[in-house]
PDB file of C-alpha atoms and ligand atoms in Angstrom:
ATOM      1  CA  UNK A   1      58.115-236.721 190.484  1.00  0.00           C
ATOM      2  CA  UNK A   2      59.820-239.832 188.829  1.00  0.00           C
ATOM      3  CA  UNK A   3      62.195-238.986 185.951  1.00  0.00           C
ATOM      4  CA  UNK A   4      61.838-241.183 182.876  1.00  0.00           C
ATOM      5  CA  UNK A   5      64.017-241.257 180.003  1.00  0.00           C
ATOM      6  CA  UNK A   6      62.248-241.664 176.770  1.00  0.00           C
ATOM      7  CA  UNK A   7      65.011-243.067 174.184  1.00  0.00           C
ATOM      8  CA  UNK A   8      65.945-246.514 173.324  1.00  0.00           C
ATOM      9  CA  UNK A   9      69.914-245.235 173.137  1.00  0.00           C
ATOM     10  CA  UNK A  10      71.449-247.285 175.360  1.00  0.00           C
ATOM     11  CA  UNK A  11      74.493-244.588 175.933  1.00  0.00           C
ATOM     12  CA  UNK A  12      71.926-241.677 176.948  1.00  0.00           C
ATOM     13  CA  UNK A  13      70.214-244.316 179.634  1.00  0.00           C
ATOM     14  CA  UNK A  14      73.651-244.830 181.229  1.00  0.00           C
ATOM     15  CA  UNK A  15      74.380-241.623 181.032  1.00  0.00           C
ATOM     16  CA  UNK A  16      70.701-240.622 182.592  1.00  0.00           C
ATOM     17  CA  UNK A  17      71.470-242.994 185.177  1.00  0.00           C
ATOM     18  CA  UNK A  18      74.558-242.436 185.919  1.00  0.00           C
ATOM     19  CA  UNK A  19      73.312-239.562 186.785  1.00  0.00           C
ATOM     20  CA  UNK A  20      71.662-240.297 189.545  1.00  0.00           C
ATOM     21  CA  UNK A  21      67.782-238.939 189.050  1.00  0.00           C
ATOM     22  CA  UNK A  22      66.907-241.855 186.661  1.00  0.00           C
ATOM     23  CA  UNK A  23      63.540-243.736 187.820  1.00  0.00           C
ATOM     24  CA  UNK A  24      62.660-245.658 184.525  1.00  0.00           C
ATOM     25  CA  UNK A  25      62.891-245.730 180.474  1.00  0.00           C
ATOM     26  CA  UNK A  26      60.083-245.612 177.994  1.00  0.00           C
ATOM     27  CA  UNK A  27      60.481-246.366 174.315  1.00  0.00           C
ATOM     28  CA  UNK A  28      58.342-246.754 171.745  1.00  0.00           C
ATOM     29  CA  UNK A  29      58.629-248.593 167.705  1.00  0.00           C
ATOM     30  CA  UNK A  30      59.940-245.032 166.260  1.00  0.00           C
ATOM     31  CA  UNK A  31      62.581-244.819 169.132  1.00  0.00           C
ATOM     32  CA  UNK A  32      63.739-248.599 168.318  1.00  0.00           C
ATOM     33  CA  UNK A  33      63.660-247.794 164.396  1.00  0.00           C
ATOM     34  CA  UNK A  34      65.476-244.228 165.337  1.00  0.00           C
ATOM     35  CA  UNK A  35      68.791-246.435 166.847  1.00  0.00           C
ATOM     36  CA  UNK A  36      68.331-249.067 164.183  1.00  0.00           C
ATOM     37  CA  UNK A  37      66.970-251.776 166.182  1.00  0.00           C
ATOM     38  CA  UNK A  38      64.832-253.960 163.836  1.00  0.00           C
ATOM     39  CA  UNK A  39      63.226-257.382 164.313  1.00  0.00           C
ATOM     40  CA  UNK A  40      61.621-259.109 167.111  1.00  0.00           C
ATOM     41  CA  UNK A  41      64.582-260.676 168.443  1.00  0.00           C
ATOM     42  CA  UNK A  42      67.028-257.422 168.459  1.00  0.00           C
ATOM     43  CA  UNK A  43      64.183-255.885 170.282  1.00  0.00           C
ATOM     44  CA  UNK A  44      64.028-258.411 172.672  1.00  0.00           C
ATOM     45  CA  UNK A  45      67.492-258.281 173.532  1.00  0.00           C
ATOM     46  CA  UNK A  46      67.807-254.550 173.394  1.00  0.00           C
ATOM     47  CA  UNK A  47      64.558-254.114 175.672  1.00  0.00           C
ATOM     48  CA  UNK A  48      66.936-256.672 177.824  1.00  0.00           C
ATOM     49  CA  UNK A  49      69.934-254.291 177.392  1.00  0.00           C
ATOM     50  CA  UNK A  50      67.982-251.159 178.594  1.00  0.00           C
ATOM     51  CA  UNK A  51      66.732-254.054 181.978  1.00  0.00           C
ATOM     52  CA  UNK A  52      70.178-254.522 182.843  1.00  0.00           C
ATOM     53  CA  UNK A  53      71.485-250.866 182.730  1.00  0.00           C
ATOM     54  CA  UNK A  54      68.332-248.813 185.347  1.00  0.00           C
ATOM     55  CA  UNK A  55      66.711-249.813 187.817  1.00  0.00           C
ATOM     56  CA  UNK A  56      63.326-249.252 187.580  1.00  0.00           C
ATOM     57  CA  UNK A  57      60.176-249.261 184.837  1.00  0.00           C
ATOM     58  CA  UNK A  58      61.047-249.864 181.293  1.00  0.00           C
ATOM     59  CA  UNK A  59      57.990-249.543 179.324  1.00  0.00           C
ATOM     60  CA  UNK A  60      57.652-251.734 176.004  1.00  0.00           C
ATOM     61  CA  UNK A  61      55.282-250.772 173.648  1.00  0.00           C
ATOM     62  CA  UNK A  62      53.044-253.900 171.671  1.00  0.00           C
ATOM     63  CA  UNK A  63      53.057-253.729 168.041  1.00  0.00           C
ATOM     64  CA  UNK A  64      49.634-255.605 167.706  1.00  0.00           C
ATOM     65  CA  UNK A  65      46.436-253.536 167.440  1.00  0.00           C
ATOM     66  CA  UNK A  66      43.526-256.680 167.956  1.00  0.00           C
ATOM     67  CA  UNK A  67      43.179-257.500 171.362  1.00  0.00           C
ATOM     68  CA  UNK A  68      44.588-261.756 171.100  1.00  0.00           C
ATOM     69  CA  UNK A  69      47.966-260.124 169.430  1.00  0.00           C
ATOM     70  CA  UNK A  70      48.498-257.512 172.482  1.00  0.00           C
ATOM     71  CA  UNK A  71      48.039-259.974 175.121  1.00  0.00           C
ATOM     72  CA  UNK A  72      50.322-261.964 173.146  1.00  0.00           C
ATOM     73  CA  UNK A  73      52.672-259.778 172.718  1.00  0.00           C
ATOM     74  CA  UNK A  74      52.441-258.049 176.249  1.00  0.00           C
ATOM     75  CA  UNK A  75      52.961-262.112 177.966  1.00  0.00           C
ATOM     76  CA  UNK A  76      56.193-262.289 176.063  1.00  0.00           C
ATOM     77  CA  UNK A  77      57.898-258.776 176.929  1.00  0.00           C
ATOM     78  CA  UNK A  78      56.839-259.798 180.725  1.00  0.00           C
ATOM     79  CA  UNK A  79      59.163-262.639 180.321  1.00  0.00           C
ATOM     80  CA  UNK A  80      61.984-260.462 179.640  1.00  0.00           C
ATOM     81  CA  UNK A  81      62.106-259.011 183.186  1.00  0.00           C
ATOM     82  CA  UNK A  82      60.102-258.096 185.720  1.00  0.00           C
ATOM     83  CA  UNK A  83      60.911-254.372 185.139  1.00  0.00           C
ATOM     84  CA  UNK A  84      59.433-254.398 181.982  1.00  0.00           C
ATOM     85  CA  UNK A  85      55.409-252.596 181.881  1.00  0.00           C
ATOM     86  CA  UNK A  86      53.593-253.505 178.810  1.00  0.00           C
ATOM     87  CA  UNK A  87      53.199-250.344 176.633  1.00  0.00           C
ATOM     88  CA  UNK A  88      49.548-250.553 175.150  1.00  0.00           C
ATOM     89  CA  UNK A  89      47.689-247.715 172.421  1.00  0.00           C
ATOM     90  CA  UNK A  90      44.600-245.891 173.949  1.00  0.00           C
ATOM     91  CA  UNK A  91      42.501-247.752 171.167  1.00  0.00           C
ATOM     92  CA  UNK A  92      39.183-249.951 171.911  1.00  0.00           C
ATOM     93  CA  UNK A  93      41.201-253.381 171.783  1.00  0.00           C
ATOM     94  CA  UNK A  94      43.946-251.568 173.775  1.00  0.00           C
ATOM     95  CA  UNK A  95      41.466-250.923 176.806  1.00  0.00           C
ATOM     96  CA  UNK A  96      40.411-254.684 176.500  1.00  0.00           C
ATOM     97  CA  UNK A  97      44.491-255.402 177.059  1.00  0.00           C
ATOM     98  CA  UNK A  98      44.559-252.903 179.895  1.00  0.00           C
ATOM     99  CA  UNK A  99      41.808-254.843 181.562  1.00  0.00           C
ATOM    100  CA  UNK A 100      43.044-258.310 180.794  1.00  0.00           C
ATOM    101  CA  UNK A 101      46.568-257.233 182.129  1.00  0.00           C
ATOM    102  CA  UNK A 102      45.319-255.267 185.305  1.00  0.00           C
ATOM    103  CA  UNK A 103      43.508-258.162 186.335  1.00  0.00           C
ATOM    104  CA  UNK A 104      46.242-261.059 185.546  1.00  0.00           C
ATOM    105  CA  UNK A 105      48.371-258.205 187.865  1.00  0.00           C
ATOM    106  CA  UNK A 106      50.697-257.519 184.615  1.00  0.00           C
ATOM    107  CA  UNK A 107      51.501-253.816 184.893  1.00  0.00           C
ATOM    108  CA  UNK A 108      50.872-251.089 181.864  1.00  0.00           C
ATOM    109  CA  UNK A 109      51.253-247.967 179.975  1.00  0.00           C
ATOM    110  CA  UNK A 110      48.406-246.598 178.326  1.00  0.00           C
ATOM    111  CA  UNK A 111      50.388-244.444 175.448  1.00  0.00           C
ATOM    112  CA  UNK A 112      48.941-242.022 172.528  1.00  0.00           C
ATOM    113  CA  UNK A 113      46.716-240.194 175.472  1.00  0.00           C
ATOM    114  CA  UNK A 114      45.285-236.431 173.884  1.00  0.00           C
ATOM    115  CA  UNK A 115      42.106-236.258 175.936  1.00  0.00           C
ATOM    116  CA  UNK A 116      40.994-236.560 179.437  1.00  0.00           C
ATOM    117  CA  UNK A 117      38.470-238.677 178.469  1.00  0.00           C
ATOM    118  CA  UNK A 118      41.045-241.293 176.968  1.00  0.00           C
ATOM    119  CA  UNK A 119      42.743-240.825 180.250  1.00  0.00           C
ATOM    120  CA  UNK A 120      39.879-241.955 182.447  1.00  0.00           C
ATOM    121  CA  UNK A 121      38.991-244.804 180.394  1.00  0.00           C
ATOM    122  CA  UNK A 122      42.323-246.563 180.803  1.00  0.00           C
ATOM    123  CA  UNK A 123      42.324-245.594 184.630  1.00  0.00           C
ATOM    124  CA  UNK A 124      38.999-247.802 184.502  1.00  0.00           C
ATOM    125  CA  UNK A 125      40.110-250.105 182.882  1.00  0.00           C
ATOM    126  CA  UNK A 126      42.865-250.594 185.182  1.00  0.00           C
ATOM    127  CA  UNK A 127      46.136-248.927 183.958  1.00  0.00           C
ATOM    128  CA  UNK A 128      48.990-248.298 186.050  1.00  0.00           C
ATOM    129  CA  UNK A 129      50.255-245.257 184.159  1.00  0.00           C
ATOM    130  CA  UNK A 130      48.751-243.340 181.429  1.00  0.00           C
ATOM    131  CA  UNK A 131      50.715-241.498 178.826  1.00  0.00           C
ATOM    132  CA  UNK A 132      49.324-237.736 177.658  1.00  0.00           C
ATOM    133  CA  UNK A 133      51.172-236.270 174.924  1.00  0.00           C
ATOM    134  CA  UNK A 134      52.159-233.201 176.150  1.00  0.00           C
ATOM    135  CA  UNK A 135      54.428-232.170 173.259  1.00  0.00           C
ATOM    136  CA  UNK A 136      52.758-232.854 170.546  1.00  0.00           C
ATOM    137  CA  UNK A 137      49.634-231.468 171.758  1.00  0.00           C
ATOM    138  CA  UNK A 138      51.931-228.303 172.001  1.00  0.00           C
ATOM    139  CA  UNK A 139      52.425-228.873 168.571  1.00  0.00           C
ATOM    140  CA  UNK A 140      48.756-228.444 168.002  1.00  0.00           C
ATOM    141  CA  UNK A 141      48.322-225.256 169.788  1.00  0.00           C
ATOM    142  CA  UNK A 142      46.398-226.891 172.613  1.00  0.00           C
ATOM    143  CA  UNK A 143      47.249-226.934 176.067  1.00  0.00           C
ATOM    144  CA  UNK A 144      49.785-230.107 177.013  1.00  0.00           C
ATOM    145  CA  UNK A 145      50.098-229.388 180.839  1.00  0.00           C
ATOM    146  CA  UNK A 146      46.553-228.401 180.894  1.00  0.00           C
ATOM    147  CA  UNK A 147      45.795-231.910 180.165  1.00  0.00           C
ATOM    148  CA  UNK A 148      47.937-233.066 182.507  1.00  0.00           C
ATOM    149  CA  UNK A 149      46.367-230.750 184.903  1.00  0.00           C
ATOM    150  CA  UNK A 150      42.821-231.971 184.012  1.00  0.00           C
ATOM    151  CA  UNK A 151      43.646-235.626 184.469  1.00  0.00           C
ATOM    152  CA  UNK A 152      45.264-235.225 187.422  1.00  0.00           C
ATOM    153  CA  UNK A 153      41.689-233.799 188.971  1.00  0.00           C
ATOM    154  CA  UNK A 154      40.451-236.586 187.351  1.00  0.00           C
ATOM    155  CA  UNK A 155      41.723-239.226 188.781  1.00  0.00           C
ATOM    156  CA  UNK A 156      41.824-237.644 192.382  1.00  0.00           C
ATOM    157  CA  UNK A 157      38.032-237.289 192.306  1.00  0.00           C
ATOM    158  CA  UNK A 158      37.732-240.678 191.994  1.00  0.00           C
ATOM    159  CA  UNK A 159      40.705-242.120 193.622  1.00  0.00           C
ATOM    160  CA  UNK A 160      42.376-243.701 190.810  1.00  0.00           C
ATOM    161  CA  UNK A 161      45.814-245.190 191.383  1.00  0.00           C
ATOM    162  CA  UNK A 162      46.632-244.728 187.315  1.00  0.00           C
ATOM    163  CA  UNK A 163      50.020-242.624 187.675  1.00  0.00           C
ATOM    164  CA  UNK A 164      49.860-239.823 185.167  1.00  0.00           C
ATOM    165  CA  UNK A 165      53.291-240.029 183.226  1.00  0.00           C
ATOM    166  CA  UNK A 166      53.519-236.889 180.804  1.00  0.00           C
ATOM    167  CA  UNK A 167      54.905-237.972 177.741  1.00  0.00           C
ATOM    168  CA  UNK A 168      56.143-236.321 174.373  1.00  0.00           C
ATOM    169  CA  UNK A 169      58.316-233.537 177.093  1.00  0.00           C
ATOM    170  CA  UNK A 170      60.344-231.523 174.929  1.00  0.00           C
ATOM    171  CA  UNK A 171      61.671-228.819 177.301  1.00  0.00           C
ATOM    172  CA  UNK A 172      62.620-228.246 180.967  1.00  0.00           C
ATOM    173  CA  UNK A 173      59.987-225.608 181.307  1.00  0.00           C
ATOM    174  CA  UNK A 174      57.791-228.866 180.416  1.00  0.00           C
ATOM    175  CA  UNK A 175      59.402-230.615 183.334  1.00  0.00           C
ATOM    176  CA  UNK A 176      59.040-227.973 185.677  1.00  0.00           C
ATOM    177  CA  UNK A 177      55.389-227.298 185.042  1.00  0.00           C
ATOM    178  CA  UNK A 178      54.198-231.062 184.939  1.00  0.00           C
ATOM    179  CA  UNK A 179      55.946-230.916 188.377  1.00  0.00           C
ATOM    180  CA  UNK A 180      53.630-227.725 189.203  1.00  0.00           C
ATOM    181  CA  UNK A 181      51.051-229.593 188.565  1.00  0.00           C
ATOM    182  CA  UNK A 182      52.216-232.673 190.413  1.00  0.00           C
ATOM    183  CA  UNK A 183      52.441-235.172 187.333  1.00  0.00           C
ATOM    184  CA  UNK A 184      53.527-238.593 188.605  1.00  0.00           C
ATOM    185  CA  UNK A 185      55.925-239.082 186.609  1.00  0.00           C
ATOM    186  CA  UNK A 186      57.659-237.027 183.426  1.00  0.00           C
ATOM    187  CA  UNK A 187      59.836-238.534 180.555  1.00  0.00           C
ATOM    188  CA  UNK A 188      61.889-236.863 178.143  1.00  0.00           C
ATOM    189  CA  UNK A 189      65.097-236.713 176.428  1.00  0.00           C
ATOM    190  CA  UNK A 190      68.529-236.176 178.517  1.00  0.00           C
ATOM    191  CA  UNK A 191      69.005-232.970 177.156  1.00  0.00           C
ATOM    192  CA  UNK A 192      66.274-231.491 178.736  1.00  0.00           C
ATOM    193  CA  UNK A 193      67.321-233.475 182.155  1.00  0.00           C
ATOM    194  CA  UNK A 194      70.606-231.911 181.599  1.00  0.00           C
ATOM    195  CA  UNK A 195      69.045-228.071 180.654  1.00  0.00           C
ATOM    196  CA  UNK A 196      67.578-228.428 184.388  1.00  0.00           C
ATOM    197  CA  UNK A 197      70.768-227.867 186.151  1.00  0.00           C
ATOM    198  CA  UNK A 198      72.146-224.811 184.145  1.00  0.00           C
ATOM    199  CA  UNK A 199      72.142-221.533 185.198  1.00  0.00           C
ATOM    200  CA  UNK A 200      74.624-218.941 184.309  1.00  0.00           C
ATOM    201  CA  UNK A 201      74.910-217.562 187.253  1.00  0.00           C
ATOM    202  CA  UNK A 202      76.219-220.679 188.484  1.00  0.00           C
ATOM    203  CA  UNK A 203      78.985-220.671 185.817  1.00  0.00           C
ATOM    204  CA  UNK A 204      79.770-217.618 187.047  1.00  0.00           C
ATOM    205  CA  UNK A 205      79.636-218.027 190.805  1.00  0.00           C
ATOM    206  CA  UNK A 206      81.859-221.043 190.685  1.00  0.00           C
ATOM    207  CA  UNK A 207      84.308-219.571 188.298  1.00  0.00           C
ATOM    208  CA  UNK A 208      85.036-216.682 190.863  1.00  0.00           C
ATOM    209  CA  UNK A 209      85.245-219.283 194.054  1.00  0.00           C
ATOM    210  CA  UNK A 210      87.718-221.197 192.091  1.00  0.00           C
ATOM    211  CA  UNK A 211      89.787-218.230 191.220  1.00  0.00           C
ATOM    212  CA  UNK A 212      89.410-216.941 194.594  1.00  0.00           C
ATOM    213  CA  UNK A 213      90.983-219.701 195.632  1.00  0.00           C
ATOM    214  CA  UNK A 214      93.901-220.170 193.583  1.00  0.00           C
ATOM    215  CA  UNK A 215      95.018-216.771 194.533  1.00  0.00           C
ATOM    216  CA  UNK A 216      95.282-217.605 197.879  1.00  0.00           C
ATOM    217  CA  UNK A 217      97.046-221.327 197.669  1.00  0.00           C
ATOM    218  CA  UNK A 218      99.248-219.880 195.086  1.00  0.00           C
TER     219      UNK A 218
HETATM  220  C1  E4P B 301      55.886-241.838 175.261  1.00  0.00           C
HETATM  221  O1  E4P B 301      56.180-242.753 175.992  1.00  0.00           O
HETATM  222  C2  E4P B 301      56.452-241.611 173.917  1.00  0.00           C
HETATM  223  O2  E4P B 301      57.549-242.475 173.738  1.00  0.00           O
HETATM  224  C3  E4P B 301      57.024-240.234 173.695  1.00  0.00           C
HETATM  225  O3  E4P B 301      57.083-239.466 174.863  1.00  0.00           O
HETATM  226  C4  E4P B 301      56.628-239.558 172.462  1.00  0.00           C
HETATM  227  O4  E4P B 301      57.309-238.336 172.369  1.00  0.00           O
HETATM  228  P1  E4P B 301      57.493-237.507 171.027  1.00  0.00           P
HETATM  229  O5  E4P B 301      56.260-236.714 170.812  1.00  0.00           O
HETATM  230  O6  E4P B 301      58.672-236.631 171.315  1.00  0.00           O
HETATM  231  O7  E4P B 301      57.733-238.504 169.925  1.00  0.00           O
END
């Protein structure tokens, strides 16, 4: 499963991929506005920033909602660098993007996915990932992973080549069961990255082996 982080800080990235388990970024307008990046041209450059730190997918999301604006839009962030996929909303003139994009061989992200039925329209349509909200869906007492677990059926039925990238993680647990039930991809914040490799028996273990061994090259 490839690790996304989803943040537009460039600090956590490099720290993410410094790492060494970072696979991509995705950001969206609320993660620019959250590091106080504001403007078309600051977003340019800072979608540019995140380009030149990981080496992989960096998702950036359109701001248009009519289909002329998207593919507008989408064409300039493609400029930017070739690592950048064009993030597009599950809404009708967003499946008309997905389309236009799959077939000019401009790769996408189908975000705001709740439903499987969302999920199999962009995989028509030509998506290369789709986005399910796992998190929020949480939120809403229904069942994130479930989703997950439903498109993934989905789209081996039929042989789609969509990659299902669960969005809105909040938790490792979240990251260990969309990797139960074999999610493409995952992003989340690096905390819960980070939460994956603690264990206190760990803590423990190593303290003793590092007493253990001062005593004897004392
Ligand atoms: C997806 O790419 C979105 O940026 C994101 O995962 C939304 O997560 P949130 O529900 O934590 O805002």
């Amino acid at each position: 499963m490839k690790f996304f982080i989803d943040t537009a800080n460039l600090k956590e990235i490099k720290e993410a991929y410094e790492l060494g388990v970072l696979d991509g970024v995705t950001t969206n307008p609320s993660l620019m506005a959250k590091e106080g990046i504001t403007g078309k041209d600051n977003i340019m450059s800072h979608y540019k920033a995140i380009c030149d730190i990981v080496d992989g997918d960096v998702s950036a999301e359109v701001v248009s909602v009519d289909f002329e604006g998207m593919i507008r839009e989408g064409e300039e962030l493609v400029e930017i660098d070739d690592k950048i996929v064009v993030k597009i909303p599950m809404i009708k003139e967003g499946v008309k993007a997905l389309k236009y994009f799959s077939q000019k061989g401009i790769r996408t992200n189908c975000t705001l996915i709740f439903s499987a039925g969302q999920a199999l329209l962009a995989a028509k349509a030509g998506a290369t990932y789709v986005s399910p909200f796992i998190g929020r869906l949480d939120d809403i007492s229904t069942d994130g992973i479930g989703l997950i677990e439903q498109i993934i059926t989905i789209y081996r039925n039929y042989g789609f080549e969509t990659q299902v990238l669960a969005a809105s993680v909040r938790h490792p647990m979240h990251i260990i069961q969309c990797a139960e039930v074999g999610a493409d991809v995952m992003t989340g914040p690096l905390s819960a990255m980070e939460q994956l490799l603690k264990h206190p028996l760990t803590d423990i273990g190593l303290e003793k082996f590092l007493a253990d061994y001062a005593k004897g090259n004392s």
